[in-house]
Amino acid sequence: MKLSSVLCGVFATLAVAFPKEYLSLATWGVEGYAKDNPIGITTGGKGGKTVTVTTAEELVAAVKGTEPKIVKLKGKVTLPSRLKVGSNTSLIGVGLTAHITGAGVDVYHGDNVILQNLKITHILDNDCITIRNSTRVWVDHNEFASDINQGPDHYDGQVDIIRASDWITVSWNYFHDHWKSSLVGNDATFRDLDFGHLHVTYHHNYWRNMGTRGPAGRFGHQHIYNNLYEDFLYQAIHSRSDNQVLVEGNVFRGNTSEALSTYGLVIPMDSPNTCTCGDEELDGYANLGAKNDWGKAGVNITQKGNFYKADYKYKLTPLKLVPTVAKLGAGVGRIWRLPEKGKTQPPPPPVACLSHVHVSTANDTCESLALEYSVSSAEIFINNPDILQCDDMVEDVPICLPFQCNTYQVKENDTCASVSESLGITIKDFISLNPWSSGGAYKDFPFGKLVCSTPSDGHYNRTINKSDPADSNSADEVVPRPENADPVANPECGRWYTVEEGDDCRSVLGQHDMSLSLFTAANPSVSASNCTMSLIPGQAYCVGPTKNALPESYPPPAYSRHGCYFSGNQIQDFHRPTLALSGPRLSHIKPLSISSCQAYCLSLSLPVFGLQNRDTCICDDRLRMDSRRDEIWGCESRCGYGKEDCGPDQRPMEVFSSYQLLAVEYANIGCFESKEEYVLLGKDYMEWGNSTLEECANFCTVALETDYFALQTKFLLGVISTISICFIINKILNRIILYTSSTAQPWDWSKEIVLITGGSGGIGSEMVNKFSRRNITVISFDIHPPKSTLSTNAHFYKVDVTSPHGIHEATEQVRREIGDPTVLINNDGIALGKDILACAADQIKQMVEINLLAHFWLVQELLPSMIKQKHGHVVTIASVASFITIASNIDYSCTKAGLVAFHEGLTQDLKHRYNARDVLTSIVFPYWVRTPLIQNLTTHSTFQDPLQEPKEAAEAIVDHVLKGHRGDLFLPGYTGLLSGIRGFPAWMQEMIRDSKASVLRETSF
């Protein structure tokens, strides 16, 4: 199958499935318990007077009393004390401006309150919002944040609902960077008061980088659906003390420890009395409705409840679209509504729009708008979730138009290939210009038939009301340059804006009706591809250049054109994860292949180069190509993430050189030469079939003595497809056979004791720190003392693991002083990296004792208590060297291969001799890790032999242990393919070993 067909087909599938009726305008209205309840729908201050306030004093006065009122907050206010909001009140933020700090908001003994479009951050005195003894409250489209690095008790909750409050909806909020997010129900003192109340709906909220409570509930009923959770340290959803939750259609991403738990233990970081051991409460209940995507998070349901279905109408967003919908819709400035019936005033434009806003009229379609504005009709549909059908638009809806391009009207039965041929461009270029495109006929195409034939340039020829400065992206006359102005901003400027903490380009451009390309042209220090990251708080930027300040056709954003980009002396700035290529655009010549662009840039002695359409970013010292956008693909393969779970047809292609400048050429397997001036002079082709990356590299760099090599796209996709299928099947079988344990005791990490050997350096030191930061008792055995002071729950014992007697004495002391370890991580190890004739007898003996025999001595000491309790975990740190032995590594590989047999035998003994299947065993196979173990052997990271950081490896191992997993853990995951190397033909095994012959070179000891 050709790449073009694969990509076109995939894009077509995604396009058809993109938001339509599930994002109808009704979803922006109240839904859940605040709407459907015995008292009546929550309307807030509807029908009352509307007042706009800008100061704390005005705000306090405006929200008092019980008469209906709508209070609009504009700007930032710092409250001297908590804000008391009366009944029948709507408190609504204006645009992106409303920001509350200093003190939080109270709804006490109130009814019928709406809190909407507010940013509430860093509240020290209590919760951001406390709802107490109140009914019918709707908390919608707000943002809550603090600083998770301050610890669990520095701030309190974000939205807490207590004391018999009832009929509450918490929807479309953005919660981030905080420990304790949302609590429902007080302590046991109020059990009788709370029972029968606390009906709360949580839907379409976006939680990111949190500690716990998303939410945590006691005594009530919470319906939790279509929320997105990213990176929770502990429980995301915690139901305890007889609480009932119905959980459905939620998505969990990132490093979320536990998605859902009904176990009553409250961890110390969440304990009301901050007990070091946590608080014991009764278990809660949970029921699962529509399918959830748990990601890598654990689920611990100790008892099912009777909350099977919510007694109101609601519509679920399709699960695979929840991440996109939540990220696009949650938070401030994300509310778009139709005008009320009978009113002709159009709604305000979406503040997120960086280009032109068109308010829909009768007979508008995606295609008619595309013809009128010279834009892609599909991009209109995809970028505007309020459009339900392209050929049947609702009137008076604000439409954010995409940037302009030259367009081509697709004919019936056209395909990607036929359109590309008509335009005189490659299929790959057509897909990059139209990433939603379909590989089949366009007869039933739902978006209209206008596609882009050139990159979008971000410029609009539109009529501007010059008399209204707020509606003009250019100013009439120059004003004095402020002292805090961006030093390189264009001085011919009529309006300046000083950036504040928390500002982003979306808000700045939205407030000033300014296109991104004009903003970057007026402020050259701002990167078009990383606009927000370029903004410096406290610095003023030009948001209204005069008409003559810039050329009429000002330069488009760098990422929308072919060309070479130059970073000057700031190359080190690009060695940051997720930072895209920026810097002045040196050249815009003509459409280039990537290798041609590299040749052109290198011929000008420019070290950094990139291509069109957001394809290019710098990762460490490598160039990664990836034209997929996360919000469309739902795939975290962007620069710096290192994800390998995107699927075979989404994997970036790379070409490697000895100078770490990488290029990509999709047409053939190619060897690219570089001579005196690093100019690519040509290429040779290797026309053969099933080539591995190593074979291609050997053929190019050894046989042909060239510097660059690349694999053919269609072959690589086929290989990766086959391997991926096998890998997935293997993981499923591992999960079924290895991970199942029906009688295992739950892990109570406030009581577990983790013992790590080699805990003073490398991976071991990082694991000690990570366990201790989670308030887990951890013990380090090492011959060397720790390099820094340990926390109070971490303990160091000086132990020589080559001595069985020393191990026995140390473990006895641990039992007396702390208790029996329940987790043993055998991590200690050494490496010599010497040829066999250079290894002394005492060195070989020491390596065998540390790397292999010490595992026996430690397991013999600690396993009896684990067997007795039927609870424990033995983790063996082996190596990928267990499967492949290379030159100068015989002794090390022998010991690590022995650990495979040790792990397998230990697992069998526990199952068949000790009847202790609930004692877990795991074996870890790291690849190269940048630790003292290899600092004298190899420190150079290449694609074929990448160096991991100790923190990465430690995080994966700790995560594996905390989730109670057993079995194999390969670091990174794709190296698991090497475990089958012994089944390869002998000649292939030898080729692979030969290709690694120069990896280890002893330099000093």
Short mmCIF file of C-alpha atoms in Angstrom, two decimals, residues 54 196 266 311 421 551 578 758 830 865 939 960:
data_model
loop_
_atom_site.label_atom_id
_atom_site.label_comp_id
_atom_site.label_asym_id
_atom_site.label_seq_id
_atom_site.Cartn_x
_atom_site.Cartn_y
_atom_site.Cartn_z
CA THR A 54 -14.12 46.38 37.58
CA GLY A 196 -29.68 12.08 50.65
CA VAL A 266 -7.27 8.47 52.47
CA ASP A 311 -32.17 10.22 36.22
CA GLU A 421 -1.56 15.82 -10.58
CA PRO A 551 4.81 46.14 3.49
CA THR A 578 8.53 20.59 22.40
CA GLY A 758 22.52 0.54 44.74
CA ILE A 830 28.76 -2.77 37.82
CA SER A 865 7.99 -12.73 55.06
CA THR A 939 28.44 8.63 26.67
CA HIS A 960 5.38 -0.14 37.25
#
